[in-house]
Amino acid sequence: MTEYILRVEGLSKAYGGVLAVSSVSFGVKEGELLGVIGPNGSGKTTLVNLITGFVRPNGGKVYFKDKEITGLPPYKIVNLGISRTFQMVRPFYHLPAFKNLVIPLCSPRVREAAGGGYGDRDAVALDLLEEVGFERDSFVSYKVASSLPQGYLKRLELAKALSLRPEVFILDELFSGLSLAEVASIVPVIEKLKDQGKTIIMVEHRLKELFKIADRVIVLNFGEKIADGPPAEVMEHPAVKAAYLGTE
Amino acid sequence: MEGKKAELRKERIDRGIKARSDDIFALNSWREALFLLGPRAVPVVGLLLVGPFFSPYMREILISTASYALLAISWEFMMTAGLTSLGQSLLFGVGAYFTGILNYYLKFPWFLSIPVATVTGSLLVTLLLVFVLRLRGVYFSMITLVLPLMFMRLIEATRILGGTEGLTGLDAFPNQWVSYYLIMLALLFALFGFRRLQDSDYGLILRAIKDDDRSVMNAGLNVYWYKAQALFIGGCVGCFAGAFGTHYDMFCGMPGFALDYSIMPIACALLGGGGTFAGSVVGAFILVPLAEVLRAFGALRIVFYGSFLTFSIVALPEGLFHFLSRKYHQIERYVEVR
């Protein structure tokens, strides 16, 4: 039994001749908020896709609670307790916002967590939307997702992940495309999850906001892990400085 | 502004009665209740109470129309889950042959052969296609298009199941009323049943799969399992149409896999209005009788038929049902732009 709830060992993925993720290893402790940063094209989203089963790795293993989950289909990984958001939001555009949540609320994981029944999914969905900042008495929750602005779609994406009651959240660039005010309204939701003891992996470009809440950060560059440690320490690492600022 | 011609814009608003007849408020008065129930009562009354008084020839056309309407509903249901089938004739043919086999070789009576063929036929089709459920869009469509052609040639080349002659002398329905009411009740059951299913959480999942299957996977649901279910359920409706046709014609043969059964349901669904089961039925009730009317034109029939289809789809791209539904629920007026 290791101290990590989620562990990645030597994970690699190549697309043709391009090594998107190269032998990356790390672990996340229960209740920890791990930031994953790196310049564009450094393999952050590929790493998320590999962990969540959306892409099959060429090598390496992923363990969740010491059980190997490498190569499992995404829905099985979700039902084990790992939920993710997408960098490019993927709502069900033709459904009203609250109905978007009814889909994950139909999952076996939620049924199990609710003791075999589903209850009133619509009511649960509306509560979840309120939790991420949808105004309860407005019509926003009832509007079709295609008519919602980006800020609401990002919150909807987070609400979808919340609805699955996971143990590990993987949030892929949740803050991108959001205003400072919108980020400020989402941060408390993440802090609340952290207080509840949930494990969170945040892939982010918005370092300032991330460093305020992250316990630890790993840095990727050209698919390789180049640093791992507390945020302030990591940013002082010469390889990280070189990756972000370049070398003379 | 004075002296300047006022600009007008078209505005659509819901009729007052639509708001007054929403939900439980439909019980306000007979008028509101009728507004809500009227469109639903038309097919029920028309098919079950008026249709039987038509001439035998007209009833025959109605029965043929109902068969195509069932295939169109089946196509629409599969579309709900993002399965674009170009091979409804596969369902019709398999349903027809299964009934034929059960009745011809195993001497099953019609009331057993039809339900058994409906379920087993759809199960076979689902098993055949379950391996290609990962394919999307046109790739899946091409497989569904090819399979009925393969079945046809297989029967022709191996001369199994009666070869090109088919299986003849099969049991007929006891009388014309049994056949008429069986197909009409099946049509109404499929029409209202699928409509209800579409609005349920299960229907919501199927619609979500069409929207974004990766997102559904990310919601902890096995997309392929749901697609297989949709294929089976839609398949049952298509196979029923074929199974019914076998006993109605007392024959099953290679024409069951004809391209007509694949193309016509799609034309019905598009003409009637995609995305609704009622649209598929409306489309069938226009196109199938029209094909009969145009028989008088001999070889030119297909020219007129094609022209009508093209003109209708261009003039009403939303489909006839959506157009009628809009006119029923909303009023249009021109208002001055301020």
Coordinates of C-alpha atoms in Angstrom, one line a residue:
Chain A
M1 CA 0.0 0.0 0.0
T2 CA 1.6 3.3 -1.1
E3 CA 0.8 6.7 0.3
Y4 CA -0.5 7.8 -3.1
I5 CA -4.2 7.6 -4.2
L6 CA -3.2 8.0 -7.8
R7 CA 0.2 7.0 -9.1
V8 CA 1.7 7.2 -12.6
E9 CA 4.8 5.2 -13.5
G10 CA 6.8 5.8 -16.6
L11 CA 3.8 6.9 -18.7
S12 CA 4.7 7.5 -22.4
K13 CA 2.8 8.3 -25.5
A14 CA 4.1 9.0 -29.0
Y15 CA 2.2 10.3 -32.0
G16 CA 4.2 9.2 -35.0
G17 CA 7.7 10.4 -34.3
V18 CA 6.6 13.0 -31.7
L19 CA 6.9 11.9 -28.1
A20 CA 4.0 13.7 -26.5
V21 CA 4.6 12.3 -23.0
S22 CA 7.9 10.7 -22.2
S23 CA 8.3 8.4 -19.2
V24 CA 6.4 10.6 -16.7
S25 CA 6.1 9.3 -13.2
F26 CA 4.5 11.0 -10.2
G27 CA 2.0 10.3 -7.4
V28 CA -0.8 12.3 -5.8
K29 CA -1.6 11.9 -2.1
E30 CA -5.2 11.8 -0.9
G31 CA -6.5 15.3 -0.2
E32 CA -3.6 16.9 -2.1
L33 CA -4.0 19.6 -4.8
L34 CA -1.4 18.9 -7.5
G35 CA -0.8 21.5 -10.2
V36 CA 0.5 20.4 -13.6
I37 CA 2.1 23.2 -15.5
G38 CA 4.2 23.6 -18.6
P39 CA 4.5 25.6 -21.8
N40 CA 2.0 25.0 -24.7
G41 CA 2.5 21.6 -26.3
S42 CA 4.4 20.2 -23.3
G43 CA 2.0 17.2 -23.0
K44 CA -0.3 18.2 -20.1
T45 CA -3.6 17.4 -21.8
T46 CA -2.1 14.2 -23.2
L47 CA -1.1 13.2 -19.7
V48 CA -4.7 13.8 -18.5
N49 CA -6.1 11.8 -21.5
L50 CA -3.7 8.9 -20.6
I51 CA -4.7 8.8 -17.0
T52 CA -8.5 9.0 -17.8
G53 CA -8.4 6.4 -20.5
F54 CA -9.2 8.6 -23.4
V55 CA -5.8 7.8 -25.0
R56 CA -4.0 4.4 -24.7
P57 CA -0.3 4.8 -23.5
N58 CA 2.6 3.3 -25.4
G59 CA 4.3 2.5 -22.1
G60 CA 3.9 2.9 -18.4
K61 CA 1.3 2.3 -15.9
V62 CA -1.4 4.2 -14.0
Y63 CA -2.6 3.0 -10.5
F64 CA -5.6 4.2 -8.6
K65 CA -5.6 3.1 -5.0
D66 CA -2.9 0.6 -5.9
K67 CA -5.1 -1.0 -8.5
E68 CA -3.8 -0.8 -12.1
I69 CA -6.2 1.1 -14.3
T70 CA -4.0 1.5 -17.4
G71 CA -6.0 1.0 -20.6
L72 CA -9.4 0.8 -18.9
P73 CA -12.1 2.6 -20.9
P74 CA -13.0 6.1 -19.7
Y75 CA -16.4 5.1 -18.3
K76 CA -14.8 2.5 -16.0
I77 CA -12.2 4.9 -14.7
V78 CA -15.0 7.4 -14.0
N79 CA -16.9 4.8 -12.1
L80 CA -13.9 3.9 -10.0
G81 CA -13.8 7.6 -8.8
I82 CA -11.7 9.7 -11.2
S83 CA -13.5 12.5 -12.9
R84 CA -12.2 15.1 -15.3
T85 CA -13.1 18.3 -17.1
F86 CA -12.1 19.1 -20.6
Q87 CA -9.9 22.0 -21.6
M88 CA -12.3 22.7 -24.6
V89 CA -15.6 22.4 -22.9
R90 CA -17.8 19.6 -24.0
P91 CA -21.4 20.3 -23.0
F92 CA -24.4 18.6 -24.5
Y93 CA -25.2 21.6 -26.6
H94 CA -28.8 20.7 -27.4
L95 CA -29.8 20.0 -23.8
P96 CA -30.7 22.6 -21.2
A97 CA -27.9 23.3 -18.7
F98 CA -29.5 21.3 -15.8
K99 CA -30.2 18.4 -18.1
N100 CA -26.5 18.2 -18.9
L101 CA -26.0 17.0 -15.4
V102 CA -28.7 14.4 -15.6
I103 CA -26.4 12.4 -17.9
P104 CA -23.7 11.8 -15.3
L105 CA -26.3 11.5 -12.6
C106 CA -27.5 8.4 -14.5
S107 CA -24.1 6.7 -14.0
P108 CA -23.6 3.5 -12.0
R109 CA -21.2 5.4 -9.7
V110 CA -23.9 7.8 -8.7
R111 CA -26.5 5.1 -8.3
E112 CA -24.2 3.2 -6.0
A113 CA -23.4 6.3 -4.0
A114 CA -27.1 7.1 -3.6
G115 CA -27.7 3.6 -2.3
G116 CA -29.2 2.0 -5.4
G117 CA -31.7 4.7 -6.3
Y118 CA -31.2 7.8 -8.3
G119 CA -33.7 10.1 -6.6
D120 CA -34.9 13.3 -8.3
R121 CA -32.1 14.0 -10.7
D122 CA -33.5 17.3 -11.9
A123 CA -33.5 18.6 -8.3
V124 CA -29.9 17.4 -7.7
A125 CA -28.8 18.9 -11.0
L126 CA -30.2 22.3 -10.0
D127 CA -28.5 22.1 -6.6
L128 CA -25.2 21.3 -8.2
L129 CA -25.5 24.2 -10.6
E130 CA -26.1 26.5 -7.8
E131 CA -23.0 25.2 -6.1
V132 CA -20.8 26.2 -9.0
G133 CA -22.4 29.7 -9.3
F134 CA -25.6 29.4 -11.4
E135 CA -28.2 31.7 -10.0
R136 CA -31.0 29.5 -8.7
D137 CA -33.9 31.8 -9.4
S138 CA -32.7 32.8 -12.9
F139 CA -33.5 31.0 -16.1
V140 CA -29.8 30.3 -16.8
S141 CA -30.0 26.7 -15.6
Y142 CA -32.9 26.1 -18.0
K143 CA -31.3 27.5 -21.1
V144 CA -29.9 25.2 -23.7
A145 CA -26.1 24.9 -23.3
S146 CA -25.4 26.3 -26.7
S147 CA -26.8 29.7 -25.6
L148 CA -24.5 30.0 -22.5
P149 CA -21.4 32.1 -22.4
Q150 CA -18.0 30.5 -21.8
G151 CA -17.9 31.3 -18.1
Y152 CA -21.1 29.4 -17.5
L153 CA -19.9 26.5 -19.8
K154 CA -16.8 26.2 -17.7
R155 CA -18.8 26.1 -14.5
L156 CA -21.1 23.5 -16.1
E157 CA -18.1 21.4 -16.9
L158 CA -17.0 21.6 -13.3
A159 CA -20.6 20.7 -12.1
K160 CA -20.5 17.6 -14.4
A161 CA -17.4 16.5 -12.7
L162 CA -18.9 17.2 -9.2
S163 CA -22.0 15.3 -10.0
L164 CA -20.0 12.1 -10.2
R165 CA -18.9 12.4 -6.6
P166 CA -15.3 11.4 -7.5
E167 CA -12.4 11.0 -5.2
V168 CA -10.0 12.4 -7.7
F169 CA -10.8 15.5 -9.8
I170 CA -8.7 16.2 -12.8
L171 CA -9.4 19.8 -14.0
D172 CA -7.9 20.5 -17.4
E173 CA -7.4 24.3 -17.7
L174 CA -10.5 25.2 -15.9
F175 CA -9.5 28.8 -15.6
S176 CA -8.7 29.4 -19.2
G177 CA -10.9 31.8 -21.0
L178 CA -12.4 33.1 -17.8
S179 CA -12.3 36.6 -16.4
L180 CA -10.6 37.4 -13.1
A181 CA -14.0 37.7 -11.5
E182 CA -15.1 34.4 -12.9
V183 CA -12.0 32.7 -11.6
A184 CA -12.5 34.3 -8.2
S185 CA -16.0 32.8 -8.1
I186 CA -14.7 29.3 -9.0
V187 CA -11.7 29.2 -6.6
P188 CA -13.9 28.8 -3.5
V189 CA -15.6 25.8 -5.0
I190 CA -12.2 24.1 -5.5
E191 CA -11.1 25.2 -2.0
K192 CA -14.3 23.6 -0.6
L193 CA -13.5 20.3 -2.4
K194 CA -10.0 20.4 -0.9
D195 CA -11.5 21.0 2.5
Q196 CA -13.7 17.9 2.0
G197 CA -10.5 15.9 1.5
K198 CA -10.9 15.5 -2.3
T199 CA -7.8 14.9 -4.3
I200 CA -7.4 17.4 -7.2
I201 CA -5.0 17.6 -10.2
M202 CA -5.2 21.0 -11.9
V203 CA -3.6 21.5 -15.3
E204 CA -3.3 25.2 -15.6
H205 CA -1.7 28.1 -17.5
R206 CA -2.9 30.7 -14.9
L207 CA 0.0 30.2 -12.5
K208 CA -0.8 33.0 -10.2
E209 CA -4.3 31.6 -9.4
L210 CA -3.0 28.1 -9.3
F211 CA -0.1 28.7 -6.9
K212 CA -2.5 30.2 -4.4
I213 CA -4.3 26.9 -3.9
A214 CA -1.8 24.2 -5.0
D215 CA 0.1 22.1 -2.5
R216 CA 2.6 20.8 -5.1
V217 CA 3.4 21.4 -8.7
I218 CA 4.9 19.3 -11.4
V219 CA 6.3 20.9 -14.6
L220 CA 6.3 19.3 -18.0
N221 CA 8.4 20.3 -20.9
F222 CA 8.4 18.5 -24.3
G223 CA 6.6 15.6 -22.6
E224 CA 9.1 15.2 -19.8
K225 CA 8.7 16.0 -16.2
I226 CA 11.4 18.6 -15.4
A227 CA 10.4 19.6 -11.8
D228 CA 8.3 18.5 -8.9
G229 CA 7.8 20.3 -5.6
P230 CA 6.1 23.2 -3.8
P231 CA 5.1 26.0 -6.2
A232 CA 7.6 28.6 -5.0
E233 CA 10.5 26.1 -5.1
V234 CA 9.5 24.8 -8.5
M235 CA 9.5 28.2 -10.1
E236 CA 13.1 28.8 -9.0
H237 CA 14.2 25.6 -10.7
P238 CA 16.7 26.5 -13.5
A239 CA 15.0 24.0 -16.0
V240 CA 11.6 25.6 -15.3
K241 CA 13.0 29.1 -15.8
A242 CA 14.5 28.0 -19.1
A243 CA 11.3 26.3 -20.2
Y244 CA 9.2 29.4 -19.5
L245 CA 11.6 32.2 -20.2
G246 CA 14.0 30.5 -22.7
T247 CA 17.8 30.5 -22.5
E248 CA 20.3 32.9 -23.9
Chain B
M1 CA -39.4 58.9 -37.8
E2 CA -41.8 61.1 -39.7
G3 CA -41.5 61.0 -43.5
K4 CA -39.5 57.8 -43.4
K5 CA -41.1 54.5 -44.2
A6 CA -41.3 52.4 -41.1
E7 CA -39.2 49.2 -41.2
L8 CA -41.1 46.0 -40.3
R9 CA -39.8 42.8 -38.8
K10 CA -41.5 39.4 -38.5
E11 CA -42.2 38.3 -35.0
R12 CA -43.3 34.9 -33.7
I13 CA -45.1 34.6 -30.4
D14 CA -46.8 31.7 -28.7
R15 CA -50.6 31.6 -29.0
G16 CA -52.3 32.5 -25.7
I17 CA -54.0 29.1 -25.7
K18 CA -50.6 27.4 -25.8
A19 CA -49.6 29.0 -22.5
R20 CA -53.0 28.3 -21.0
S21 CA -52.9 24.6 -22.0
D22 CA -49.4 23.9 -20.7
D23 CA -49.2 21.1 -18.2
I24 CA -52.0 20.7 -15.7
F25 CA -53.5 24.0 -16.9
A26 CA -54.9 22.0 -19.9
L27 CA -57.7 21.0 -17.5
N28 CA -58.9 24.7 -17.4
S29 CA -61.5 24.2 -20.0
W30 CA -62.5 21.9 -22.8
R31 CA -61.0 24.3 -25.3
E32 CA -57.6 24.1 -23.7
A33 CA -57.8 20.4 -23.3
L34 CA -58.8 20.0 -27.0
F35 CA -55.9 22.2 -28.1
L36 CA -53.6 19.8 -26.4
L37 CA -55.2 16.5 -27.2
G38 CA -56.5 17.4 -30.7
P39 CA -53.2 16.7 -32.6
R40 CA -52.7 13.5 -30.6
A41 CA -56.2 12.3 -31.2
V42 CA -56.1 12.8 -35.0
P43 CA -53.8 9.8 -35.7
V44 CA -55.6 7.6 -33.1
V45 CA -59.1 8.4 -34.4
G46 CA -58.0 8.5 -38.0
L47 CA -56.3 5.2 -38.1
L48 CA -58.4 3.2 -35.7
L49 CA -61.9 4.5 -36.3
V50 CA -62.0 6.1 -39.8
G51 CA -59.4 4.0 -41.7
P52 CA -61.4 0.7 -41.5
F53 CA -64.3 2.3 -43.4
F54 CA -62.1 3.0 -46.4
S55 CA -62.2 0.8 -49.5
P56 CA -60.1 -2.4 -49.5
Y57 CA -57.6 -0.8 -51.9
M58 CA -57.3 2.3 -49.7
R59 CA -56.8 0.1 -46.6
E60 CA -54.1 -1.7 -48.5
I61 CA -52.3 1.6 -49.1
L62 CA -52.8 2.5 -45.4
I63 CA -51.2 -0.7 -44.3
S64 CA -48.2 -0.2 -46.7
T65 CA -47.9 3.4 -45.4
A66 CA -47.9 2.1 -41.8
S67 CA -45.1 -0.3 -42.6
Y68 CA -42.9 2.4 -44.1
A69 CA -43.9 4.7 -41.1
L70 CA -42.6 2.0 -38.7
L71 CA -39.3 1.8 -40.7
A72 CA -39.1 5.6 -40.6
I73 CA -39.7 5.7 -36.8
S74 CA -37.1 3.0 -36.4
W75 CA -34.6 5.1 -38.4
E76 CA -35.4 8.2 -36.4
F77 CA -34.9 6.4 -33.1
M78 CA -31.5 5.1 -34.2
M79 CA -30.6 8.6 -35.3
T80 CA -31.5 9.8 -31.8
A81 CA -28.4 7.9 -30.6
G82 CA -26.3 9.1 -33.6
L83 CA -26.6 5.9 -35.6
T84 CA -27.2 6.9 -39.2
S85 CA -28.6 3.8 -40.8
L86 CA -28.8 3.5 -44.6
G87 CA -29.9 -0.1 -44.3
Q88 CA -33.5 -0.2 -42.9
S89 CA -34.0 -2.9 -45.5
L90 CA -31.7 -5.1 -43.4
L91 CA -34.2 -4.9 -40.5
F92 CA -37.2 -5.4 -42.8
G93 CA -35.5 -8.4 -44.6
V94 CA -34.3 -10.1 -41.5
G95 CA -37.7 -9.7 -39.8
A96 CA -39.4 -11.0 -42.9
Y97 CA -37.1 -14.1 -43.3
F98 CA -37.1 -15.0 -39.6
T99 CA -41.0 -15.0 -39.7
G100 CA -40.8 -17.0 -42.9
I101 CA -38.5 -19.6 -41.4
L102 CA -40.5 -19.9 -38.2
N103 CA -43.8 -20.3 -40.1
Y104 CA -42.6 -22.4 -43.1
Y105 CA -40.2 -24.8 -41.5
L106 CA -41.2 -24.8 -37.8
K107 CA -45.0 -24.2 -38.4
F108 CA -45.2 -21.3 -35.9
P109 CA -48.6 -19.6 -36.1
W110 CA -48.5 -15.9 -37.0
F111 CA -49.2 -14.7 -33.5
L112 CA -46.0 -16.5 -32.4
S113 CA -43.8 -16.1 -35.4
I114 CA -44.2 -12.3 -35.5
P115 CA -43.1 -11.5 -31.9
V116 CA -40.3 -14.2 -32.0
A117 CA -39.0 -12.9 -35.3
T118 CA -39.2 -9.3 -34.2
V119 CA -37.0 -10.0 -31.1
T120 CA -34.6 -12.6 -32.6
G121 CA -34.3 -10.7 -35.9
S122 CA -33.4 -7.5 -34.1
L123 CA -31.0 -9.4 -31.9
L124 CA -29.2 -10.8 -35.0
V125 CA -28.9 -7.4 -36.5
T126 CA -27.6 -6.0 -33.3
L127 CA -25.0 -8.7 -33.1
L128 CA -24.0 -8.1 -36.7
L129 CA -23.5 -4.4 -36.1
V130 CA -22.2 -4.4 -32.5
F131 CA -18.6 -4.6 -33.8
V132 CA -19.0 -1.5 -35.9
L133 CA -20.7 0.7 -33.3
R134 CA -17.3 2.4 -32.8
L135 CA -17.6 3.7 -36.3
R136 CA -19.2 7.1 -36.7
G137 CA -21.2 8.9 -39.3
V138 CA -20.8 7.8 -42.9
Y139 CA -18.6 4.8 -42.0
F140 CA -21.3 3.2 -39.9
S141 CA -23.8 4.1 -42.6
M142 CA -21.8 2.3 -45.3
I143 CA -21.8 -0.9 -43.3
T144 CA -25.6 -0.8 -42.9
L145 CA -26.0 -0.1 -46.6
V146 CA -23.8 -3.1 -47.6
L147 CA -25.2 -5.7 -45.3
P148 CA -28.7 -6.2 -46.9
L149 CA -27.0 -6.4 -50.3
M150 CA -24.7 -9.1 -49.0
F151 CA -27.7 -11.0 -47.6
M152 CA -29.5 -10.8 -50.9
R153 CA -26.6 -12.1 -52.9
L154 CA -25.9 -14.8 -50.3
I155 CA -29.5 -16.1 -50.7
E156 CA -29.3 -15.9 -54.4
A157 CA -25.9 -17.6 -54.7
T158 CA -26.5 -20.4 -52.2
R159 CA -30.2 -20.8 -53.0
I160 CA -31.0 -21.2 -49.3
L161 CA -34.4 -20.2 -47.9
G162 CA -36.1 -20.7 -51.3
G163 CA -33.4 -18.8 -53.2
T164 CA -34.7 -16.3 -55.7
E165 CA -38.2 -17.7 -55.4
G166 CA -38.4 -17.1 -51.7
L167 CA -40.7 -18.9 -49.3
T168 CA -44.3 -19.0 -50.5
G169 CA -47.6 -20.2 -49.2
L170 CA -47.1 -18.9 -45.7
D171 CA -50.0 -18.5 -43.3
A172 CA -52.1 -15.4 -43.8
F173 CA -53.8 -13.4 -41.0
P174 CA -57.2 -14.8 -40.0
N175 CA -59.0 -11.8 -41.5
Q176 CA -58.4 -8.3 -42.8
W177 CA -59.3 -6.7 -39.5
V178 CA -56.6 -8.5 -37.6
S179 CA -53.9 -7.4 -40.0
Y180 CA -55.2 -3.8 -40.2
Y181 CA -55.5 -3.3 -36.4
L182 CA -52.2 -5.1 -35.7
I183 CA -50.1 -2.8 -37.9
M184 CA -52.0 0.3 -36.8
L185 CA -51.8 -0.4 -33.1
A186 CA -48.1 -1.2 -33.6
L187 CA -47.6 2.1 -35.3
L188 CA -49.4 4.1 -32.6
F189 CA -47.6 2.2 -29.9
A190 CA -44.2 3.0 -31.6
L191 CA -45.2 6.6 -32.2
F192 CA -46.3 7.5 -28.7
G193 CA -44.0 5.1 -26.9
F194 CA -40.9 6.4 -28.5
R195 CA -42.1 10.0 -28.0
R196 CA -42.3 9.2 -24.3
L197 CA -39.0 7.4 -24.2
Q198 CA -37.3 10.4 -25.9
D199 CA -38.3 12.7 -23.0
S200 CA -37.2 10.2 -20.3
D201 CA -33.7 10.3 -18.8
Y202 CA -32.9 7.2 -21.0
G203 CA -33.9 9.2 -24.1
L204 CA -31.8 12.1 -22.8
I205 CA -28.7 9.8 -22.7
L206 CA -29.3 8.7 -26.3
R207 CA -29.6 12.3 -27.4
A208 CA -26.4 13.2 -25.4
I209 CA -24.5 10.4 -27.2
K210 CA -25.5 12.0 -30.5
D211 CA -24.3 15.3 -29.2
D212 CA -20.9 14.2 -27.8
D213 CA -20.1 10.6 -27.1
R214 CA -16.8 11.3 -25.4
S215 CA -18.6 13.5 -23.0
V216 CA -21.0 10.7 -22.2
M217 CA -18.1 8.3 -21.6
N218 CA -16.7 10.9 -19.2
A219 CA -20.1 10.8 -17.4
G220 CA -19.4 7.2 -16.5
L221 CA -21.7 5.6 -19.1
N222 CA -20.8 2.9 -21.5
V223 CA -21.7 4.5 -24.8
Y224 CA -21.4 1.3 -26.9
W225 CA -23.8 -0.5 -24.6
Y226 CA -26.4 2.3 -25.0
K227 CA -25.8 2.4 -28.7
A228 CA -26.4 -1.4 -28.9
Q229 CA -29.6 -1.0 -26.9
A230 CA -30.8 1.8 -29.3
L231 CA -29.9 -0.5 -32.2
F232 CA -31.9 -3.4 -30.7
I233 CA -34.9 -1.3 -29.8
G234 CA -35.0 0.5 -33.2
G235 CA -34.3 -2.9 -34.8
C236 CA -37.4 -4.5 -33.2
V237 CA -39.6 -1.9 -34.9
G238 CA -38.0 -2.4 -38.3
C239 CA -38.1 -6.2 -37.9
F240 CA -41.7 -6.1 -36.9
A241 CA -42.6 -4.3 -40.1
G242 CA -40.8 -7.1 -42.1
A243 CA -42.4 -9.9 -40.0
F244 CA -45.8 -8.4 -40.5
G245 CA -45.2 -8.0 -44.2
T246 CA -44.4 -11.7 -44.5
H247 CA -47.8 -12.9 -43.2
Y248 CA -49.6 -10.1 -45.0
D249 CA -48.2 -11.1 -48.3
M250 CA -47.9 -14.8 -47.4
F251 CA -44.4 -14.6 -48.8
C252 CA -40.9 -13.7 -47.9
G253 CA -38.1 -13.3 -50.3
M254 CA -35.2 -11.3 -51.6
P255 CA -37.4 -8.1 -52.2
G256 CA -37.4 -7.8 -48.5
F257 CA -33.8 -6.5 -48.7
A258 CA -34.6 -4.1 -51.5
L259 CA -33.1 -0.6 -51.4
D260 CA -36.6 0.9 -51.3
Y261 CA -37.0 -0.1 -47.7
S262 CA -33.7 1.8 -46.9
I263 CA -34.3 5.0 -48.9
M264 CA -38.0 5.5 -48.4
P265 CA -37.9 5.7 -44.6
I266 CA -35.2 8.3 -44.7
A267 CA -37.2 10.3 -47.3
C268 CA -40.3 10.1 -45.0
A269 CA -38.3 11.3 -42.0
L270 CA -36.7 14.2 -43.8
L271 CA -39.9 15.3 -45.5
G272 CA -41.9 15.0 -42.3
G273 CA -39.2 16.7 -40.2
G274 CA -36.1 15.2 -38.7
G275 CA -35.9 14.8 -34.9
T276 CA -39.5 13.9 -34.4
F277 CA -41.3 10.6 -34.6
A278 CA -44.5 12.3 -35.7
G279 CA -42.6 13.9 -38.5
S280 CA -41.6 10.5 -39.8
V281 CA -45.2 9.3 -39.8
V282 CA -46.4 12.5 -41.5
G283 CA -43.8 12.0 -44.2
A284 CA -44.8 8.4 -44.7
F285 CA -48.5 9.4 -45.0
I286 CA -47.6 11.8 -47.8
L287 CA -44.9 9.9 -49.8
V288 CA -46.4 6.4 -49.8
P289 CA -49.9 7.3 -51.0
L290 CA -48.3 9.8 -53.5
A291 CA -46.3 6.9 -55.0
E292 CA -49.6 5.1 -55.6
V293 CA -51.3 8.2 -57.1
L294 CA -48.4 8.7 -59.5
R295 CA -48.7 5.1 -60.8
A296 CA -50.9 6.6 -63.5
F297 CA -47.9 8.4 -65.0
G298 CA -46.1 5.1 -65.8
A299 CA -42.4 5.6 -66.5
L300 CA -42.6 9.3 -65.6
R301 CA -43.7 8.4 -62.1
I302 CA -40.2 8.6 -60.6
V303 CA -39.6 12.0 -62.3
F304 CA -42.7 13.5 -60.7
Y305 CA -42.0 11.8 -57.4
G306 CA -38.4 13.0 -57.3
S307 CA -39.4 16.5 -58.3
F308 CA -42.0 16.6 -55.5
L309 CA -39.5 15.3 -53.0
T310 CA -36.8 17.8 -54.0
F311 CA -39.3 20.7 -54.1
S312 CA -40.7 19.8 -50.6
I313 CA -37.3 19.5 -49.0
V314 CA -36.0 22.7 -50.5
A315 CA -39.2 24.7 -49.7
L316 CA -39.6 23.3 -46.2
P317 CA -36.1 22.3 -45.0
E318 CA -37.4 22.1 -41.4
G319 CA -39.9 19.4 -42.4
L320 CA -43.6 19.5 -42.7
F321 CA -44.3 18.5 -39.1
H322 CA -42.2 21.3 -37.7
F323 CA -43.9 23.8 -40.0
L324 CA -47.4 22.7 -39.0
S325 CA -46.4 22.5 -35.4
R326 CA -45.1 26.1 -35.5
K327 CA -48.3 27.3 -37.2
Y328 CA -50.4 25.5 -34.6
H329 CA -48.6 26.8 -31.6
Q330 CA -47.5 30.3 -32.7
I331 CA -48.7 33.3 -34.5
E332 CA -46.6 35.4 -36.8
R333 CA -47.0 39.2 -37.2
Y334 CA -45.1 42.1 -38.5
V335 CA -44.1 44.8 -36.0
E336 CA -42.5 48.1 -36.6
V337 CA -38.8 48.3 -35.8
R338 CA -38.2 51.1 -33.3

